[in-house]
mmCIF file of C-alpha atoms in Angstrom:
data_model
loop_
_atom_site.group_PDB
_atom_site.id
_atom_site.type_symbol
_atom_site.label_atom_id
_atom_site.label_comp_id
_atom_site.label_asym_id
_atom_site.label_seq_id
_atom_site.Cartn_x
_atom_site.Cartn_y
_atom_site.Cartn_z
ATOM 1 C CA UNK A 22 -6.184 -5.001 98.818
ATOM 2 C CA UNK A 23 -9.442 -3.827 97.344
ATOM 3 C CA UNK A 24 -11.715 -6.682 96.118
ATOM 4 C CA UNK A 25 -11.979 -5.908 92.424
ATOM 5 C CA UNK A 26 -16.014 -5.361 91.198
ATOM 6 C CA UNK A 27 -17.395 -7.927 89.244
ATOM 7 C CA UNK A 28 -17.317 -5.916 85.984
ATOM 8 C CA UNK A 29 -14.301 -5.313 86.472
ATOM 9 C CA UNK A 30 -13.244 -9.147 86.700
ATOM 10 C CA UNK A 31 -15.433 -9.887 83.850
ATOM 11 C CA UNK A 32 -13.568 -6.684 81.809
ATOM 12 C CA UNK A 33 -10.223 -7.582 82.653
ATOM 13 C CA UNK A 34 -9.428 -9.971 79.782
ATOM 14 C CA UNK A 35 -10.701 -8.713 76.339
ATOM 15 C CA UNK A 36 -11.548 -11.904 75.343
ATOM 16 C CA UNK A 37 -13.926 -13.040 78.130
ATOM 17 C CA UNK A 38 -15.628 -9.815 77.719
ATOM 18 C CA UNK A 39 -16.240 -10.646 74.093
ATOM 19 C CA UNK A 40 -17.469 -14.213 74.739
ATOM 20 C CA UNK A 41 -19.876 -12.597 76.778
ATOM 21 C CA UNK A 42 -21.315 -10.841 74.254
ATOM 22 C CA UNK A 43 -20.984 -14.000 72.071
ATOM 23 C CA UNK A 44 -23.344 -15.762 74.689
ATOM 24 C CA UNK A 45 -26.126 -12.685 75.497
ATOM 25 C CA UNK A 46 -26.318 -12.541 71.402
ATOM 26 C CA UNK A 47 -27.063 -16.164 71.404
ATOM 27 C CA UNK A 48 -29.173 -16.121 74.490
ATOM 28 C CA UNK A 49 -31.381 -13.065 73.054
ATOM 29 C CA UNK A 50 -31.913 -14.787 69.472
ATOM 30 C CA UNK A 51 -32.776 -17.788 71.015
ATOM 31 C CA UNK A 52 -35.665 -16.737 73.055
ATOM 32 C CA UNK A 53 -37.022 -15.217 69.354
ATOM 33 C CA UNK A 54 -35.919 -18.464 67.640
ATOM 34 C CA UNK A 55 -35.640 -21.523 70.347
ATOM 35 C CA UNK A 56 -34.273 -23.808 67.554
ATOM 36 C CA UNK A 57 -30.623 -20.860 66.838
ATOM 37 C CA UNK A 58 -28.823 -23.025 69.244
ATOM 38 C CA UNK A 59 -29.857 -26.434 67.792
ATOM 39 C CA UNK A 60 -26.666 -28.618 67.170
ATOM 40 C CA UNK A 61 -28.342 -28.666 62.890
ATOM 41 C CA UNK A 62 -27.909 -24.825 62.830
ATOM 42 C CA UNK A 63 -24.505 -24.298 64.642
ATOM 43 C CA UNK A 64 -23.082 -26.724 62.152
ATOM 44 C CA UNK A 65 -24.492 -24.486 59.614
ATOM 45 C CA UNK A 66 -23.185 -21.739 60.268
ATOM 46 C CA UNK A 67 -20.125 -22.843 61.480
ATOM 47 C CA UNK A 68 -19.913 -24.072 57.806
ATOM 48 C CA UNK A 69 -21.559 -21.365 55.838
ATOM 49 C CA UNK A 70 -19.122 -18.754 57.544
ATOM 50 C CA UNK A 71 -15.616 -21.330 57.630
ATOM 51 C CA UNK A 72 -14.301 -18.860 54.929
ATOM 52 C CA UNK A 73 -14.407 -15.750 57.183
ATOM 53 C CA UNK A 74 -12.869 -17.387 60.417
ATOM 54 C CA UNK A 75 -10.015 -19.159 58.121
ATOM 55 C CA UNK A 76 -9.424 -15.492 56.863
ATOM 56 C CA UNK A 77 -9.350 -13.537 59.945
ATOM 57 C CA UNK A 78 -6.425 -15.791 61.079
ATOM 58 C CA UNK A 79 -4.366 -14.063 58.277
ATOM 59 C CA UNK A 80 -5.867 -11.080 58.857
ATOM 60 C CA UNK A 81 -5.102 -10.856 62.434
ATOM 61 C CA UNK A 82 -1.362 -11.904 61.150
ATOM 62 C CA UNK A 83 -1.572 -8.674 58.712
ATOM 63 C CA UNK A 84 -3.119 -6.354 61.215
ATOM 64 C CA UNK A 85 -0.270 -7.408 63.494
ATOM 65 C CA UNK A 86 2.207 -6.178 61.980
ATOM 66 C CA UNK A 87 0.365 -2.355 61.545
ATOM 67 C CA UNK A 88 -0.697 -3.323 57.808
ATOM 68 C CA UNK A 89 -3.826 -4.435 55.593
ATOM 69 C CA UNK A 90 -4.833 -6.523 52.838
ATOM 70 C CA UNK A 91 -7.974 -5.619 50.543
ATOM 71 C CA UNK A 92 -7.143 -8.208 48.117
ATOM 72 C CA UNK A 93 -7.876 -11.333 49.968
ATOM 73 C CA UNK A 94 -11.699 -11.873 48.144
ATOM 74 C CA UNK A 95 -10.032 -11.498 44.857
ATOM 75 C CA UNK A 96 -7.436 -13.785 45.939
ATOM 76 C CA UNK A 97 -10.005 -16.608 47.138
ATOM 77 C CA UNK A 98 -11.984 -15.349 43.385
ATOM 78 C CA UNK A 99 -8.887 -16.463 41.781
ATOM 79 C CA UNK A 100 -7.740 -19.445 43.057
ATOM 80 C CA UNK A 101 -11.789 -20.806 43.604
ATOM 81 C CA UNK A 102 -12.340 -19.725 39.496
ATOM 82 C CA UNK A 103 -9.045 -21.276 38.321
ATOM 83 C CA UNK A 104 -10.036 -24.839 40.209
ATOM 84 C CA UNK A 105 -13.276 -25.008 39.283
ATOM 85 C CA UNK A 106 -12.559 -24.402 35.654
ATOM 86 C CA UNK A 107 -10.048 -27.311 36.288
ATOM 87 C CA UNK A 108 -12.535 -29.862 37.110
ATOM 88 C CA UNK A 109 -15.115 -28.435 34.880
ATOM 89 C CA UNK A 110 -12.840 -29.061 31.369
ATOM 90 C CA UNK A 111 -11.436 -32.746 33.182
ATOM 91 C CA UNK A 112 -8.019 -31.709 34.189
ATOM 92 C CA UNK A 113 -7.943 -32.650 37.442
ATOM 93 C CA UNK A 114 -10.345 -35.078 40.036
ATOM 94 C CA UNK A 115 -8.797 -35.637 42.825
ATOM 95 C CA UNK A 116 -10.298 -33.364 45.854
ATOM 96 C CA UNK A 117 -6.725 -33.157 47.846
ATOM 97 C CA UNK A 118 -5.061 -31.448 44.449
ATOM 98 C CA UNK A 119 -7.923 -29.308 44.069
ATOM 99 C CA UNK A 120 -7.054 -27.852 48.042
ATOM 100 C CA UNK A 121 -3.087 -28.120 47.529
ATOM 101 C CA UNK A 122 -3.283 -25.651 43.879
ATOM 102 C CA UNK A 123 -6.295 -23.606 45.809
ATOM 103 C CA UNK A 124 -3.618 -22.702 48.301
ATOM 104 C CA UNK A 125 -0.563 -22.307 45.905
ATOM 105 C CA UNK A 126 -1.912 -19.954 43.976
ATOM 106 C CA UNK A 127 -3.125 -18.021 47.429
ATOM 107 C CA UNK A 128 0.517 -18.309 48.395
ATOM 108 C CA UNK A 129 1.566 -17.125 44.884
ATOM 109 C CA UNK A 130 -0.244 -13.943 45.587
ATOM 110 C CA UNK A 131 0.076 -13.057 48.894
ATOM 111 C CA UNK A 132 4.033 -13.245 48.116
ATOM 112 C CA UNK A 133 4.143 -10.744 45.651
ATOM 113 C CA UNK A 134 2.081 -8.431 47.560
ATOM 114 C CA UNK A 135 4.628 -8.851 50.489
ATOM 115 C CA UNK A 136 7.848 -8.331 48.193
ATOM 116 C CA UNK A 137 6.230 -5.273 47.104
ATOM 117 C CA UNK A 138 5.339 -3.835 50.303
ATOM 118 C CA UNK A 139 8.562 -4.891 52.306
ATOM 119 C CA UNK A 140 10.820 -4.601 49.525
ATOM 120 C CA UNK A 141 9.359 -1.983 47.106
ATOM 121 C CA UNK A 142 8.297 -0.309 50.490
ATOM 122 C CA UNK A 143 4.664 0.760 48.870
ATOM 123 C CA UNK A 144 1.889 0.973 51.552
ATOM 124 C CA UNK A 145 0.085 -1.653 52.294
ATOM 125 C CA UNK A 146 -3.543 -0.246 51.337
ATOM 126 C CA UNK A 147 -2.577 1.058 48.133
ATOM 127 C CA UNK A 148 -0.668 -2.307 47.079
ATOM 128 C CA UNK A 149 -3.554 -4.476 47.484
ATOM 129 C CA UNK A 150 -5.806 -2.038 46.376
ATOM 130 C CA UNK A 151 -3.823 -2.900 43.251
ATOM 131 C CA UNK A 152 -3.825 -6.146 43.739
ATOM 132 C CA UNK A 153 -7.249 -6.325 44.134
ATOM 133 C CA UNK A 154 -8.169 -5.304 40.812
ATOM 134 C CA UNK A 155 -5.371 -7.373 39.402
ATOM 135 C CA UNK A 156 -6.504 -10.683 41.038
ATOM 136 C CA UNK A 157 -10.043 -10.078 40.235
ATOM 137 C CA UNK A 158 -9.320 -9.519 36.525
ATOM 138 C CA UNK A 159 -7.152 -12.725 36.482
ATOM 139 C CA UNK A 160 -10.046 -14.620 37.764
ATOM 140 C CA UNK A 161 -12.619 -13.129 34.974
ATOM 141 C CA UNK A 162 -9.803 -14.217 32.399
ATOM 142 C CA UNK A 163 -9.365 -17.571 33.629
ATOM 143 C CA UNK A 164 -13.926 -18.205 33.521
ATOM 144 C CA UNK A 165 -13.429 -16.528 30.427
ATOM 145 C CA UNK A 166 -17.221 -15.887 30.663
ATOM 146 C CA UNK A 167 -18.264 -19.137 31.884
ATOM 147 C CA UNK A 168 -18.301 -20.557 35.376
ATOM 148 C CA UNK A 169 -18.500 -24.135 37.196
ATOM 149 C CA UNK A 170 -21.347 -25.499 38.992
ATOM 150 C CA UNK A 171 -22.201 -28.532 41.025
ATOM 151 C CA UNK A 172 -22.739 -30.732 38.158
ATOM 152 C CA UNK A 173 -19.060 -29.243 37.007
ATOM 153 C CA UNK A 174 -17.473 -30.031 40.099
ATOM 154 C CA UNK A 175 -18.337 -33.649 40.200
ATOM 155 C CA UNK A 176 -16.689 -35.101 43.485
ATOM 156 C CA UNK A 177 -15.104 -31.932 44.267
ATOM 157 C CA UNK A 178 -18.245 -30.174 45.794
ATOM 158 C CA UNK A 179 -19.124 -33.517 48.095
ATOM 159 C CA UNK A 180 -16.395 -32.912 50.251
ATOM 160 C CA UNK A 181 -18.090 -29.811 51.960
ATOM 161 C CA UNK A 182 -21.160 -32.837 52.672
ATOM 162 C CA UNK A 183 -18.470 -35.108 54.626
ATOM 163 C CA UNK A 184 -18.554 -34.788 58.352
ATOM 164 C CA UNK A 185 -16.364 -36.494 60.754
ATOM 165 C CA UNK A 186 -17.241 -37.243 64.800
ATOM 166 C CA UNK A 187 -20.278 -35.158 63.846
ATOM 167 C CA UNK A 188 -18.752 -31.980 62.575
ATOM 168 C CA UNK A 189 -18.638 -30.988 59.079
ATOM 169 C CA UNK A 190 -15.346 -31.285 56.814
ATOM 170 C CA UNK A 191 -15.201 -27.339 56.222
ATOM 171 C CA UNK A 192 -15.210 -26.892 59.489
ATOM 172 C CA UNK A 193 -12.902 -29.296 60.597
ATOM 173 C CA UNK A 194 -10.505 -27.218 58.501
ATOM 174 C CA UNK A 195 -11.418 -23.988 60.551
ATOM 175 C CA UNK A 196 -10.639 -25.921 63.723
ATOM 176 C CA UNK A 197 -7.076 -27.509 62.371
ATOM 177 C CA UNK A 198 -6.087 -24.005 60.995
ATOM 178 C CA UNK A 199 -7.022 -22.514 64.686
ATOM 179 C CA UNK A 200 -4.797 -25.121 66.394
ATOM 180 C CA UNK A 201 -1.996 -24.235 64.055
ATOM 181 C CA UNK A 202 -2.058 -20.707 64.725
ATOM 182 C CA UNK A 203 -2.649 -21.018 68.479
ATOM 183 C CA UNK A 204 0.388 -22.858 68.822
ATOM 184 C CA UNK A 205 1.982 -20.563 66.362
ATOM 185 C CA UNK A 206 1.770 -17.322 67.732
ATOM 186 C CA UNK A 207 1.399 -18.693 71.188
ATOM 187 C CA UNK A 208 4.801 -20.728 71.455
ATOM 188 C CA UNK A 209 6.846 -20.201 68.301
ATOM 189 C CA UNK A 210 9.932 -17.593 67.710
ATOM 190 C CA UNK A 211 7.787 -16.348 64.376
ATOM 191 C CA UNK A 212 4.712 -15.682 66.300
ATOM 192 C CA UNK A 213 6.858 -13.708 68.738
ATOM 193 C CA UNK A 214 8.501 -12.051 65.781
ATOM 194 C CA UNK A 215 5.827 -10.528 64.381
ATOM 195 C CA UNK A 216 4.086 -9.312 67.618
ATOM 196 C CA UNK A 217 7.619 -7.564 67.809
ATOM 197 C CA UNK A 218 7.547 -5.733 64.797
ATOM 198 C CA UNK A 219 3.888 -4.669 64.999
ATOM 199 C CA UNK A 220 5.135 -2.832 68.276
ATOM 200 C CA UNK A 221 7.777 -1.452 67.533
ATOM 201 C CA UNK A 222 9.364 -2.004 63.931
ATOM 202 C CA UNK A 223 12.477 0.068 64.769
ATOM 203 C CA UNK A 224 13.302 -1.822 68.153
ATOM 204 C CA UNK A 225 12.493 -5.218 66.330
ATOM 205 C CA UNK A 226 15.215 -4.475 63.656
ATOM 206 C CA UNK A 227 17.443 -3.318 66.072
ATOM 207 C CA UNK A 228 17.327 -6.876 68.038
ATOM 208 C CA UNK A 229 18.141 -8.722 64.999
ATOM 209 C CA UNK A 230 14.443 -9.628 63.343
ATOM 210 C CA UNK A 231 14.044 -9.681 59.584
ATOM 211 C CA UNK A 232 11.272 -7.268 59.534
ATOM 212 C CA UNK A 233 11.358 -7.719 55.905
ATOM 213 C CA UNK A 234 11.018 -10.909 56.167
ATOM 214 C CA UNK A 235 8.644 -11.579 58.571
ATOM 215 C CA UNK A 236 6.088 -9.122 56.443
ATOM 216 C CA UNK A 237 7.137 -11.103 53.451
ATOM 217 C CA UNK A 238 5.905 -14.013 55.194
ATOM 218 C CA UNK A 239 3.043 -12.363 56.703
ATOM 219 C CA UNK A 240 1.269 -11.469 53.087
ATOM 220 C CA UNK A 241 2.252 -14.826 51.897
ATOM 221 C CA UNK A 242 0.397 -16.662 54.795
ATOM 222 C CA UNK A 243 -2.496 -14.239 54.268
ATOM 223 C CA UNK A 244 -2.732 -15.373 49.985
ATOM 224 C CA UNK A 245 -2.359 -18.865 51.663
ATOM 225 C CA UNK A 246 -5.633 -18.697 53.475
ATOM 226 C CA UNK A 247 -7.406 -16.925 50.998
ATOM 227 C CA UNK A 248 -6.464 -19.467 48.725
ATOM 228 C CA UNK A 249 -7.102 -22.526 50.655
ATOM 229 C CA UNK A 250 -10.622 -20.552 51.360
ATOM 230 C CA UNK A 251 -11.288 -20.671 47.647
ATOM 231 C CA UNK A 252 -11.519 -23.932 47.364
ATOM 232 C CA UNK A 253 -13.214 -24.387 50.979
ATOM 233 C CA UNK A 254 -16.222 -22.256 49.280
ATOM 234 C CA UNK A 255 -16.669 -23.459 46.287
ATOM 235 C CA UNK A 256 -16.666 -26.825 48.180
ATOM 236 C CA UNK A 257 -19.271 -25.339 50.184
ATOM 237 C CA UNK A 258 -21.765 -23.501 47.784
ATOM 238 C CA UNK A 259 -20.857 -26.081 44.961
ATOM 239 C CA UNK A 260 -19.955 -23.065 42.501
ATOM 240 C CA UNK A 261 -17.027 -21.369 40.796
ATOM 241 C CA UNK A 262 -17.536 -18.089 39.609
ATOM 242 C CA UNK A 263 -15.280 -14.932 39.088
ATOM 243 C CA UNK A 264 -17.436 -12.452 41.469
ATOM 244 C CA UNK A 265 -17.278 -14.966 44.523
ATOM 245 C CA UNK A 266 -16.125 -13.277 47.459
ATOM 246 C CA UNK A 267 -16.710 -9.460 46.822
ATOM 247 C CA UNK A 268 -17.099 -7.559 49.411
ATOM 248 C CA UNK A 269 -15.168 -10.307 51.567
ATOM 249 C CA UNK A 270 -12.865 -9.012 53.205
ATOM 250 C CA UNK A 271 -14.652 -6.211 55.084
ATOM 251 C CA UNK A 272 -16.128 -8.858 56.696
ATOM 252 C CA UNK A 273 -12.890 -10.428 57.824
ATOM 253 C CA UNK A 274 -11.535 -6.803 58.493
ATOM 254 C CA UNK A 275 -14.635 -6.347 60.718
ATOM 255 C CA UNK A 276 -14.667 -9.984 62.329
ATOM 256 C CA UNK A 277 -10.668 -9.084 63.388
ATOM 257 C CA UNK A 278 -11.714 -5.824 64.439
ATOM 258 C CA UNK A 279 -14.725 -7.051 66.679
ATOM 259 C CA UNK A 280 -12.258 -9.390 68.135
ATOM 260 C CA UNK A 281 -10.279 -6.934 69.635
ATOM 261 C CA UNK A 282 -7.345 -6.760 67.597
ATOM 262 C CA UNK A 283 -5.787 -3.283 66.948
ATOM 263 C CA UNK A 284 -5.224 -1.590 63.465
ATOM 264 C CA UNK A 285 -2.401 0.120 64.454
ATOM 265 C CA UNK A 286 -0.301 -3.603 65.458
ATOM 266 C CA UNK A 287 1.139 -5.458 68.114
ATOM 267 C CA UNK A 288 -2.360 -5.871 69.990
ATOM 268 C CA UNK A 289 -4.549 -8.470 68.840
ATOM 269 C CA UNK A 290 -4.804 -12.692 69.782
ATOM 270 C CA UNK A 291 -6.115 -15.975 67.905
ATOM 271 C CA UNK A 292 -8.865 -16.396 70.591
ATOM 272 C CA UNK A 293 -10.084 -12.797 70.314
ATOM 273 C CA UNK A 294 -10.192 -13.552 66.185
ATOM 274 C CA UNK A 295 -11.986 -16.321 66.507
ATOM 275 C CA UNK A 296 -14.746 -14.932 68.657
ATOM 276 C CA UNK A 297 -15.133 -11.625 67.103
ATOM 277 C CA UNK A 298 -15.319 -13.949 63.649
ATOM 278 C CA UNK A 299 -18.524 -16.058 65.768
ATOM 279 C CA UNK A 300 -19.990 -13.018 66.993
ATOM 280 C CA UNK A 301 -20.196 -11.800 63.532
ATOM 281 C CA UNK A 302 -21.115 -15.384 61.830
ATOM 282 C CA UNK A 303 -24.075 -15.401 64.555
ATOM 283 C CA UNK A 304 -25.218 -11.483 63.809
ATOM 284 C CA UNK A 305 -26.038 -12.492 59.604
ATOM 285 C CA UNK A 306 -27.276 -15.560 60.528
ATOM 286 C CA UNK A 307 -29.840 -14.049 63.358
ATOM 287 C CA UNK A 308 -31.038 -11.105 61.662
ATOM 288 C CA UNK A 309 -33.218 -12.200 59.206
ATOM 289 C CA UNK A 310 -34.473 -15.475 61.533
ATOM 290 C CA UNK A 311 -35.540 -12.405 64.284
ATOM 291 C CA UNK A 312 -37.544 -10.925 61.385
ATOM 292 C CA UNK A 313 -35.289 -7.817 60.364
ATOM 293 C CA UNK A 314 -36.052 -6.486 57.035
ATOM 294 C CA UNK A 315 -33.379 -7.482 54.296
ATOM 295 C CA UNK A 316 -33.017 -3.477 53.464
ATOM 296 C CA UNK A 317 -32.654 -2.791 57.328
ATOM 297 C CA UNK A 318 -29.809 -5.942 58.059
ATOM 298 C CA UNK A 319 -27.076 -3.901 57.112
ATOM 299 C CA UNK A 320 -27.533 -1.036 59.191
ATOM 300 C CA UNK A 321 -28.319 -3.253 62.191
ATOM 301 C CA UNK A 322 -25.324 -5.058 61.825
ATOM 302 C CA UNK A 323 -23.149 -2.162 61.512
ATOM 303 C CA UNK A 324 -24.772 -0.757 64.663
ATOM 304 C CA UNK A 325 -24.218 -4.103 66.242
ATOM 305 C CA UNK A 326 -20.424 -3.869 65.077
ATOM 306 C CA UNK A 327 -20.428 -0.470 66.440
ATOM 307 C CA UNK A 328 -21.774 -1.221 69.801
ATOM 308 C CA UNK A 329 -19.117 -4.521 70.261
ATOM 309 C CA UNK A 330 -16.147 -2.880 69.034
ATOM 310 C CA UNK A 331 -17.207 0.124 71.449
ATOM 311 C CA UNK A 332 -17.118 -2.358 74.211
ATOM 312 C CA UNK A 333 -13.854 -3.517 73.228
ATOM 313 C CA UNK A 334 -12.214 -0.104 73.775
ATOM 314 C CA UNK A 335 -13.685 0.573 77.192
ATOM 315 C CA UNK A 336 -12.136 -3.173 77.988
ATOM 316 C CA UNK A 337 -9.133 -2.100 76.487
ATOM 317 C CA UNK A 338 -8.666 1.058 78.907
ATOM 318 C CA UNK A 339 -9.776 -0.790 82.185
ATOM 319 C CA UNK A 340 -6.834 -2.996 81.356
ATOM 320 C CA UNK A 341 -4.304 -0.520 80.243
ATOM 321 C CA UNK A 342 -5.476 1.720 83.470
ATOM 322 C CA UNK A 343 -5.577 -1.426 85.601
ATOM 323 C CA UNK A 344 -1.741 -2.696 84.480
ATOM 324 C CA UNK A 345 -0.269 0.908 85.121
ATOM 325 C CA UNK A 346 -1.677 0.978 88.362
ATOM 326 C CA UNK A 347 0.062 -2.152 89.070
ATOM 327 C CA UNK A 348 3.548 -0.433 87.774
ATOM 328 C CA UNK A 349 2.687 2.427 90.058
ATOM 329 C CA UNK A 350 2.729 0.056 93.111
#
């Protein structure tokens, strides 16, 4: 047997080729900016950008399963405006209430825009494209032109100052979330599920899976996240306001995307989320500390994107090429 190149050992799991990247990007920043990998600045971004890598665990769940949500910034909008009003008017104090109705109304959300798309069978894009809007408006009704800030907030906002062993609270909710989907999708008859009906939703139906169901759940999961996200950042930035979050989730989309996981469904992993969610945490934060002009960040990044997610399909083909050469045995 041929000994296999080195690129090709390093190719031949998507994910190690992506935490490759992850570590030239760092390297390359660092030698501009020695203090990027300081423990200070990790922390910071690993808080600053806990919203994105909560989301792109839903996301990946959505993207799974062949479809797409749109809505999830409006969702996070929502539930984020609707607490902060809360403790800015008195009704509520307690910081564990504030998470728990964050993430019920997420839920609330994310269900309906399942029924609709399993039940009403509408496609997914134009749904929350709908929902979107919807959401969005609910959260400029419930400020009602106003909006909460740190003073507002009162206790609320200190949470996102707590750190534990070291490591911030916000992101101590990123790394519980992770282990809960790891274990999820890794060992559980639901994660299995919806791999199943992302590759093949006839076949999956066929063996007895609710595909209905599982989509159903899906969406809901996805509002979840977005909602427990709303009250993550306005933990974080100590504000409430109804535009929070626009523009969101093409970052989520992209961090999911970078990560290796397909659009079409069925292809796609936690770990490969997760890094493609770092890789784009550490490209804003670098840009302007390398001294790229604000007007100029965006196209860099998207070039950057580009250039990854580029990557990721050449890795993509070496394994595809490399497993049916091992059929062809």
């Amino acid at each position: 047997m041929e000994n296999k190149s080195l690129l090709k050992k390093l190719t031949a799991s998507r994910e190690v080729s992506l935490l490759i990247v992850l570590v030239v990007l760092c390297a390359l920043i660092s030698i501009k900016t020695p203090t990027f990998l300081g423990w200070s600045n990790v922390s910071e971004i690993l808080k600053n950008n806990s919203t994105t890598m909560i989301m792109a665990l839903g996301m990946l769940l959505v993207l799974l399963i062949g479809g797409i949500d749109i809505s999830i910034g409006s969702t996070l909008a929502l539930s984020g405006m609707t607490i902060g009003i809360l403790y800015k008017y008195n009704h509520m104090s307690s910081t564990f209430l504030g998470f728990l109705l964050a993430t019920v109304i997420g839920i609330a959300c994310g269900a309906i825009i399942g029924v609709i798309i399993s039940y009403g069978k509408v496609s997914p894009i134009i749904c929350t494209l709908g929902t979107m809007y919807v959401y969005r408006g609910f959260a400029y009704l419930v400020a009602n032109d106003e909006w909460a800030g740190a003073d507002a907030l009162g206790t609320f906002k200190d949470f996102a100052l707590k750190s534990f062993l070291g490591i911030n609270s916000a992101v101590w909710i990123t790394i519980i979330c992770y282990v809960i989907f790891f274990i999820m999708m890794k060992w559980t008859k639901f994660g299995r599920n919806i791999y199943a009906v992302g590759s093949n939703e006839e076949a999956a139906e066929i063996s007895g899976i609710n595909v209905k169901l599982v989509k159903t759940l899906v969406y809901t999961i996805m509002g979840g996240l977005s909602g427990l996200t709303g009250a993550v950042m306005t933990c974080v930035y100590a504000s409430a306001q109804p535009n929070m979050a626009t523009g969101k989730e093409m970052d989520v989309i992209a961090a999911c995307v970078i990560g290796g996981v397909s659009m079409t469904g069925g292809r796609g992993s936690v770990g490969g989320a997760l890094i493609g969610a770092l890789i784009l945490s550490v490209i804003s934060k670098a840009l302007p500390l390398v001294g790229i002009d604000a007007l100029a960040q965006n196209t860099v990044k998207g070039v950057i994107i580009i250039a990854v997610i580029i990557l990721n399909v050449v890795t993509q083909r070496m394994m595809d090429k490399a497993a049916l050469e091992k059929r062809e045995m």
